[in-house]
Amino acid sequence: MQTHGNPFVLAGYVSREYFCDRETELTWLKDQFTNDRNMVVYSWRRMGKTSLIHCLAHILEKENQADLIYVDLMSARNMQDTIKAIARAVHNKYGRTSKGISKTLGTLFSRLGMSISFDPLSGIPKATFGLTIPSPTEHSLEALGEFLNARKKKIVLAIDEFQQITRFSETNAEAVFRSWMQSNPNLRFIFSGSQRNLMRSIFSEQNRPFYKSTQILDLRPIPLNVYHDFIKKHFKKASKKIDSTIIEEIYDWSRGQTYTIQLVCNKAFGANQAITPETLQRIYHEIIEQEKPVFYNYMKMLTNIQWDVLRAIGLSEPVSSPHSKDFITAHGLGAQSSVSSALNALVEKELVIQEKDQYFLHDVVLSRWFQQQA
Ligand SMILES: Nc1ncnc2c1ncn2[C@@H]1O[C@H](COP(=O)(O)OP(=O)(O)OP(=O)(O)O)[C@@H](O)[C@H]1O
Ligand SMILES: [Mg+2]
């Protein structure tokens, strides 16, 4: 196994060694898989959904239980894009294996109306993913289903950024997908997505096709004590020192968000000096500076009142009553009705999130920037 220069990895899943915890979640996912249940994983941004799925893939494959095919729908705009994305993922998985599969893949691709050519020397298929005459969606899904059902191992199809389906040009995309899932009871599906509110609506609104069709995992922050031990262990292994109080401070500043904790720890580990509160302040400053272009983009995207409400929540979070006179007066926000509609727009855009009746900024570094300026 390759070792990493810095154990606090920022670019997805590398190996269990650098992956903190998620034992309960992995057990839960494996239990759903063993008992033939389809799953949904959602959370606020950057908590570790995609990495968790890659970790599960690693485990299922190592234990020879299943092949996990990972599909990212971030750039898909319609069902045809979705079929292409699944076909591409299938090709990545099976395209470079035995010739037997390659032939079957060839048949699949022609059923999908996609062009595929074979390298004359190696016989390896080269998919161009250009559509010749695209097959109707239902036919393509049927062909994909038949191909996946014919595999020796069980298949888990993990579809990430699934909330994109709500923006597809076809109005019946959810219904089409749901009936595909139903007609393939031997395939296991994991749906995940980074827009928590949209994901929740797809799977828990009574009048939607996916209502009560899956088991749902709302991925929460990794507990402080567990992250603490993980951080300590990796510093110790490299003969570096970090105090528990500093770790607690990092966890609080990051509000338990996995990516932010990883980022601060990655920089602290790379600092090559004792991690004092001063070093930590320098790291925070560096992170905020790097994020500033993103913050200016938010500013451009929002109306003045939306920006003011965003700032007010960032300064006072957690905020339990942003509609109250006290809050509005304290931040000089003006009419209550305009504060209400600005807040609704911010929640809709998921720039402000609501947890147990308290409001926070979704982007924790943005909060820290506002707080630094106060
Ligand atoms: N359990 C973990 N241990 C260590 N690092 C992790 C863990 N989970 C995620 N990470 C790191 O956190 C970052 C975010 O993870 P990931 O991309 O999986 O989150 P996500 O929830 O899918 O984000 P998004 O909402 O943007 O899709 C990555 O840099 C990843 O390396
Ligand atoms: Mg993700």
Coordinates of C-alpha atoms and ligand atoms in Angstrom, one line a residue:
M1 CA 0.0 0.0 0.0
Q2 CA 1.3 3.5 -0.8
T3 CA 1.8 5.8 2.1
H4 CA 0.8 9.4 2.1
G5 CA 3.1 12.3 2.8
N6 CA 0.3 13.9 4.8
P7 CA -2.2 11.6 6.6
F8 CA -5.0 14.1 6.5
V9 CA -6.2 13.4 3.0
L10 CA -8.3 16.1 1.2
A11 CA -9.1 14.4 -2.1
G12 CA -11.6 11.6 -1.3
Y13 CA -11.1 8.1 -0.1
V14 CA -7.6 6.6 -0.2
S15 CA -7.6 3.7 2.3
R16 CA -8.9 2.7 5.7
E17 CA -5.7 3.9 7.3
Y18 CA -6.5 7.5 6.4
F19 CA -10.3 7.2 6.9
C20 CA -11.6 8.2 10.3
D21 CA -14.2 6.0 11.9
R22 CA -17.7 5.7 10.2
E23 CA -17.8 2.2 11.7
T24 CA -21.5 2.5 12.7
E25 CA -22.4 3.8 9.3
L26 CA -20.4 1.1 7.4
T27 CA -22.1 -1.6 9.6
W28 CA -25.5 0.0 8.8
L29 CA -24.8 0.1 5.0
K30 CA -23.5 -3.5 5.0
D31 CA -26.6 -4.6 7.0
Q32 CA -28.9 -3.0 4.4
F33 CA -26.9 -4.7 1.6
T34 CA -27.1 -8.1 3.3
N35 CA -30.8 -7.7 3.7
D36 CA -31.5 -6.5 0.2
R37 CA -32.6 -3.0 1.0
N38 CA -32.0 0.1 -1.1
M39 CA -30.3 3.0 0.6
V40 CA -30.1 6.8 0.7
V41 CA -27.2 8.7 2.1
Y42 CA -27.6 12.4 2.6
S43 CA -26.0 15.1 4.8
W44 CA -25.0 18.7 4.8
R45 CA -22.1 19.4 2.4
R46 CA -18.6 17.9 2.8
M47 CA -19.4 15.5 5.6
G48 CA -18.0 12.5 3.7
K49 CA -20.9 10.9 1.8
T50 CA -18.9 10.1 -1.4
S51 CA -15.8 8.9 0.6
L52 CA -18.1 6.6 2.7
I53 CA -19.5 5.0 -0.5
H54 CA -15.9 4.5 -1.8
C55 CA -14.9 3.0 1.5
L56 CA -17.9 0.6 1.3
A57 CA -17.0 -0.3 -2.3
H58 CA -13.5 -1.2 -1.0
I59 CA -14.9 -3.4 1.8
L60 CA -17.5 -5.2 -0.4
E61 CA -14.9 -5.9 -3.1
K62 CA -12.3 -7.0 -0.6
E63 CA -14.7 -9.4 1.0
N64 CA -15.7 -10.6 -2.4
Q65 CA -19.4 -9.8 -1.7
A66 CA -20.3 -7.4 -4.5
D67 CA -19.1 -5.1 -7.2
L68 CA -20.0 -1.4 -6.5
I69 CA -20.4 0.7 -9.5
Y70 CA -20.1 4.4 -8.7
V71 CA -22.0 6.9 -10.9
D72 CA -21.8 10.7 -10.5
L73 CA -24.8 12.6 -11.9
M74 CA -23.5 16.1 -11.1
S75 CA -23.4 17.1 -14.7
A76 CA -26.4 15.1 -15.9
R77 CA -29.3 17.2 -17.3
N78 CA -31.6 14.4 -18.5
M79 CA -32.2 10.7 -18.6
Q80 CA -30.0 10.3 -21.7
D81 CA -27.0 11.8 -19.8
T82 CA -27.8 9.5 -16.9
I83 CA -27.7 6.4 -19.1
K84 CA -24.4 7.6 -20.5
A85 CA -23.0 8.1 -17.0
I86 CA -24.1 4.6 -15.9
A87 CA -22.7 3.1 -19.2
R88 CA -19.4 4.9 -18.6
A89 CA -19.2 3.6 -15.0
V90 CA -20.0 0.1 -16.2
H91 CA -17.3 0.4 -18.8
N92 CA -14.8 1.6 -16.2
K93 CA -15.6 -1.4 -14.1
Y94 CA -15.7 -4.1 -16.7
G95 CA -14.2 -2.7 -19.9
R96 CA -10.7 -3.8 -19.1
T97 CA -11.3 -7.3 -17.9
S98 CA -11.7 -10.6 -19.8
K99 CA -12.7 -10.7 -23.4
G100 CA -15.9 -12.6 -22.5
I101 CA -17.2 -9.5 -20.7
S102 CA -15.9 -7.2 -23.4
K103 CA -18.2 -9.0 -25.9
T104 CA -21.2 -8.7 -23.7
L105 CA -20.3 -5.0 -23.2
G106 CA -20.2 -4.6 -26.9
T107 CA -23.8 -6.0 -27.1
L108 CA -24.9 -3.7 -24.3
F109 CA -23.4 -0.7 -26.0
S110 CA -25.1 -1.4 -29.3
R111 CA -28.4 -1.9 -27.5
L112 CA -27.9 1.5 -25.9
G113 CA -27.2 3.0 -29.3
M114 CA -23.7 4.0 -28.2
S115 CA -20.6 3.5 -30.3
I116 CA -17.8 1.3 -29.0
S117 CA -14.7 0.2 -30.8
F118 CA -12.1 -2.4 -30.0
D119 CA -8.4 -1.8 -29.9
P120 CA -7.1 -4.0 -32.7
L121 CA -4.0 -5.1 -30.8
S122 CA -5.4 -5.6 -27.3
G123 CA -9.0 -6.3 -28.1
I124 CA -9.9 -3.9 -25.3
P125 CA -13.1 -1.9 -26.0
K126 CA -12.8 1.8 -26.4
A127 CA -16.1 3.5 -25.7
T128 CA -16.6 6.8 -27.4
F129 CA -20.0 7.4 -25.8
G130 CA -21.1 9.2 -28.9
L131 CA -24.7 8.2 -29.4
T132 CA -25.4 6.8 -32.8
I133 CA -29.2 6.6 -32.6
P134 CA -30.0 6.8 -28.9
S135 CA -32.4 4.1 -27.8
P136 CA -35.6 5.1 -26.0
T137 CA -34.9 5.6 -22.2
E138 CA -36.9 2.5 -21.1
H139 CA -35.1 0.3 -23.6
S140 CA -31.7 1.5 -22.5
L141 CA -32.5 1.0 -18.8
E142 CA -33.8 -2.5 -19.6
A143 CA -30.6 -3.3 -21.4
L144 CA -28.5 -2.0 -18.5
G145 CA -30.6 -3.9 -16.0
E146 CA -30.1 -7.1 -17.9
F147 CA -26.4 -6.6 -18.2
L148 CA -26.0 -5.9 -14.5
N149 CA -28.2 -8.8 -13.5
A150 CA -26.1 -11.2 -15.6
R151 CA -22.9 -10.4 -13.6
K152 CA -21.6 -13.2 -11.4
K153 CA -21.3 -11.0 -8.3
K154 CA -24.0 -9.0 -6.7
I155 CA -24.1 -5.4 -7.9
V156 CA -24.4 -2.2 -5.9
L157 CA -25.2 0.7 -8.1
A158 CA -24.3 3.9 -6.2
I159 CA -25.7 7.0 -7.7
D160 CA -24.2 10.2 -6.3
E161 CA -25.7 13.7 -6.7
F162 CA -29.0 12.1 -7.4
Q163 CA -30.9 15.3 -6.5
Q164 CA -30.0 16.4 -10.1
I165 CA -32.9 14.3 -11.2
T166 CA -35.3 17.0 -10.0
R167 CA -33.8 19.3 -12.6
F168 CA -34.1 16.9 -15.6
S169 CA -35.9 18.1 -18.7
E170 CA -38.2 15.0 -18.4
T171 CA -40.9 15.6 -15.8
N172 CA -41.4 11.9 -15.1
A173 CA -37.7 11.1 -14.5
E174 CA -38.2 10.1 -10.8
A175 CA -41.1 7.7 -11.8
V176 CA -39.1 6.2 -14.6
F177 CA -36.1 5.6 -12.3
R178 CA -38.2 4.2 -9.5
S179 CA -39.9 1.7 -11.8
W180 CA -36.4 0.7 -13.1
M181 CA -35.4 0.1 -9.5
Q182 CA -38.5 -2.0 -8.9
S183 CA -38.0 -4.1 -12.0
N184 CA -34.5 -5.0 -10.9
P185 CA -35.0 -6.4 -7.4
N186 CA -31.6 -8.1 -7.4
L187 CA -29.6 -4.9 -7.9
R188 CA -28.9 -2.8 -4.8
F189 CA -29.1 0.9 -5.1
I190 CA -27.5 3.6 -3.0
F191 CA -28.7 7.1 -3.7
S192 CA -26.7 10.0 -2.3
G193 CA -26.6 13.7 -2.8
S194 CA -25.1 16.9 -1.5
Q195 CA -28.3 18.9 -1.5
R196 CA -29.9 17.6 1.6
N197 CA -33.2 19.3 1.3
L198 CA -33.8 18.1 -2.2
M199 CA -32.7 14.6 -1.3
R200 CA -35.1 14.6 1.6
S201 CA -38.0 15.7 -0.5
I202 CA -37.4 13.0 -3.1
F203 CA -37.4 10.2 -0.6
S204 CA -39.8 11.3 2.1
E205 CA -42.6 13.2 0.4
Q206 CA -45.8 11.2 0.2
N207 CA -46.7 12.1 -3.4
R208 CA -43.3 11.3 -4.9
P209 CA -42.4 8.0 -6.6
F210 CA -39.5 7.2 -4.2
Y211 CA -41.6 7.7 -1.1
K212 CA -40.8 4.9 1.5
S213 CA -38.8 2.9 -1.0
T214 CA -35.4 3.1 0.7
Q215 CA -33.7 3.2 4.1
I216 CA -32.2 6.6 4.9
L217 CA -28.9 7.5 6.5
D218 CA -28.5 11.1 7.5
L219 CA -24.7 11.4 7.9
R220 CA -23.8 13.3 11.0
P221 CA -20.4 14.7 12.1
I222 CA -17.8 12.2 13.4
P223 CA -17.9 12.4 17.2
L224 CA -15.1 14.6 18.7
N225 CA -13.6 11.9 20.9
V226 CA -13.2 9.6 17.8
Y227 CA -11.7 12.3 15.6
H228 CA -9.5 13.3 18.5
D229 CA -7.9 9.8 18.7
F230 CA -7.5 9.7 14.9
I231 CA -5.7 13.0 14.8
K232 CA -3.5 12.2 17.8
K233 CA -2.6 8.8 16.3
H234 CA -1.4 10.3 13.0
F235 CA 0.6 13.0 14.7
K236 CA 2.2 10.5 17.0
K237 CA 3.0 8.1 14.2
A238 CA 5.1 11.0 12.6
S239 CA 6.6 11.9 16.0
K240 CA 4.7 15.2 16.0
K241 CA 2.8 16.6 18.9
I242 CA -0.6 18.1 19.1
D243 CA -2.5 18.9 22.4
S244 CA -6.0 17.7 23.1
T245 CA -7.1 21.3 23.7
I246 CA -5.9 22.3 20.2
I247 CA -7.8 19.3 18.7
E248 CA -11.0 20.4 20.5
E249 CA -10.5 23.9 19.2
I250 CA -10.1 22.7 15.6
Y251 CA -13.3 20.6 15.9
D252 CA -15.3 23.5 17.3
W253 CA -14.0 26.0 14.7
S254 CA -14.9 23.5 11.9
R255 CA -18.2 22.8 13.5
G256 CA -17.5 19.1 13.1
Q257 CA -17.5 19.3 9.3
T258 CA -15.2 16.5 8.1
Y259 CA -13.6 18.4 5.2
T260 CA -12.8 21.5 7.3
I261 CA -11.3 19.4 10.1
Q262 CA -9.2 17.5 7.5
L263 CA -8.1 20.8 5.9
V264 CA -7.0 22.4 9.2
C265 CA -5.2 19.2 10.3
N266 CA -3.5 18.8 6.9
K267 CA -2.1 22.3 7.3
A268 CA -1.2 21.8 11.0
F269 CA 0.6 18.5 10.1
G270 CA 2.5 20.3 7.4
A271 CA 3.4 23.3 9.5
N272 CA 6.5 21.5 10.8
Q273 CA 6.4 23.4 14.1
A274 CA 4.6 23.0 17.4
I275 CA 0.9 23.6 17.1
T276 CA 0.3 26.6 19.3
P277 CA -2.9 28.8 19.4
E278 CA -0.9 31.3 17.3
T279 CA 0.0 28.7 14.6
L280 CA -3.7 27.7 14.5
Q281 CA -4.8 31.4 14.0
R282 CA -2.3 31.6 11.1
I283 CA -3.8 28.5 9.5
Y284 CA -7.4 29.8 10.0
H285 CA -6.4 33.1 8.4
E286 CA -4.8 31.2 5.4
I287 CA -8.0 29.1 4.9
I288 CA -10.2 32.2 5.0
E289 CA -8.0 34.0 2.5
Q290 CA -8.2 31.1 0.1
E291 CA -12.0 31.0 0.3
K292 CA -12.5 34.7 -0.2
P293 CA -13.2 34.5 -4.0
V294 CA -16.1 32.1 -3.1
F295 CA -17.5 34.5 -0.6
Y296 CA -17.4 37.4 -3.1
N297 CA -19.3 35.1 -5.5
Y298 CA -22.0 34.6 -2.9
M299 CA -22.1 38.4 -2.4
K300 CA -22.7 38.9 -6.2
M301 CA -25.3 36.2 -6.2
L302 CA -27.4 37.7 -3.4
T303 CA -29.5 40.8 -2.9
N304 CA -28.4 43.3 -0.3
I305 CA -30.9 42.2 2.3
Q306 CA -30.1 38.5 1.7
W307 CA -26.4 39.3 2.2
D308 CA -27.2 41.3 5.4
V309 CA -29.3 38.5 6.8
L310 CA -26.5 35.9 5.9
R311 CA -24.0 38.1 7.7
A312 CA -26.2 38.5 10.7
I313 CA -26.8 34.8 11.1
G314 CA -23.1 34.1 10.6
L315 CA -22.2 36.6 13.4
S316 CA -24.7 35.2 15.9
E317 CA -25.1 31.5 15.0
P318 CA -26.7 29.4 16.3
V319 CA -29.7 31.7 15.8
S320 CA -33.0 30.4 17.2
S321 CA -35.3 33.3 16.2
P322 CA -34.1 35.3 13.2
H323 CA -37.6 36.7 12.8
S324 CA -37.6 38.3 16.2
K325 CA -37.6 42.0 16.8
D326 CA -34.4 41.7 19.0
F327 CA -32.4 40.0 16.3
I328 CA -33.6 42.3 13.5
T329 CA -32.9 45.4 15.6
A330 CA -29.5 44.1 16.8
H331 CA -28.4 43.8 13.2
G332 CA -30.2 46.8 11.8
L333 CA -32.0 44.6 9.2
G334 CA -35.2 46.7 8.5
A335 CA -38.7 45.4 7.9
Q336 CA -39.6 41.9 9.3
S337 CA -41.3 40.8 6.0
S338 CA -38.2 41.5 3.9
V339 CA -36.0 39.6 6.5
S340 CA -38.4 36.7 6.3
S341 CA -38.3 36.5 2.5
A342 CA -34.5 36.9 2.4
L343 CA -34.2 34.1 5.0
N344 CA -36.5 31.8 2.9
A345 CA -34.3 32.5 -0.2
L346 CA -31.1 31.7 1.8
V347 CA -32.6 28.4 3.1
E348 CA -33.8 27.5 -0.3
K349 CA -30.3 28.0 -1.7
E350 CA -28.9 26.0 1.3
L351 CA -26.7 28.9 2.2
V352 CA -28.5 28.9 5.6
I353 CA -29.3 25.6 7.2
Q354 CA -31.7 24.8 9.9
E355 CA -30.9 22.2 12.5
K356 CA -33.3 21.5 15.4
D357 CA -34.9 24.9 15.1
Q358 CA -31.5 26.7 15.0
Y359 CA -30.1 28.5 12.0
F360 CA -26.5 28.3 10.9
L361 CA -24.5 29.2 7.8
H362 CA -23.9 26.1 5.7
D363 CA -20.4 27.3 4.9
V364 CA -18.6 27.3 8.3
V365 CA -15.6 29.2 6.9
L366 CA -17.9 32.0 5.8
S367 CA -19.2 32.2 9.4
R368 CA -15.6 32.4 10.7
W369 CA -14.8 35.2 8.2
F370 CA -17.8 37.3 9.3
Q371 CA -16.9 36.6 13.0
Q372 CA -13.3 37.6 12.4
Q373 CA -14.4 41.0 11.0
A374 CA -16.8 41.7 13.9
Ligands
LIG1 N1 -14.1 9.5 7.5 C1 -13.3 10.4 6.9 N2 -12.0 10.4 7.4 C2 -11.1 11.3 6.9 N3 -11.4 12.2 5.9 C3 -12.6 12.1 5.4 C4 -13.6 11.2 5.9 N4 -14.8 11.4 5.2 C5 -14.5 12.4 4.3 N5 -13.2 12.8 4.4 C6 -12.6 13.9 3.6 O1 -13.5 15.0 3.7 C7 -13.7 15.6 2.4 C8 -15.1 15.6 2.0 O2 -15.5 14.3 1.8 P1 -16.6 13.9 0.6 O3 -16.3 14.5 -0.7 O4 -16.7 12.4 0.7 O5 -17.9 14.6 1.2 P2 -19.3 14.7 0.6 O6 -20.3 14.7 1.8 O7 -19.5 13.8 -0.5 O8 -19.2 16.2 0.0 P3 -20.2 17.0 -1.0 O9 -21.4 17.3 -0.2 O10 -19.5 18.1 -1.4 O11 -20.6 16.0 -2.1 C9 -12.7 14.9 1.5 O12 -11.6 15.7 1.4 C10 -12.4 13.6 2.2 O13 -11.1 13.2 1.9
MG2 MG -20.0 14.0 -2.5

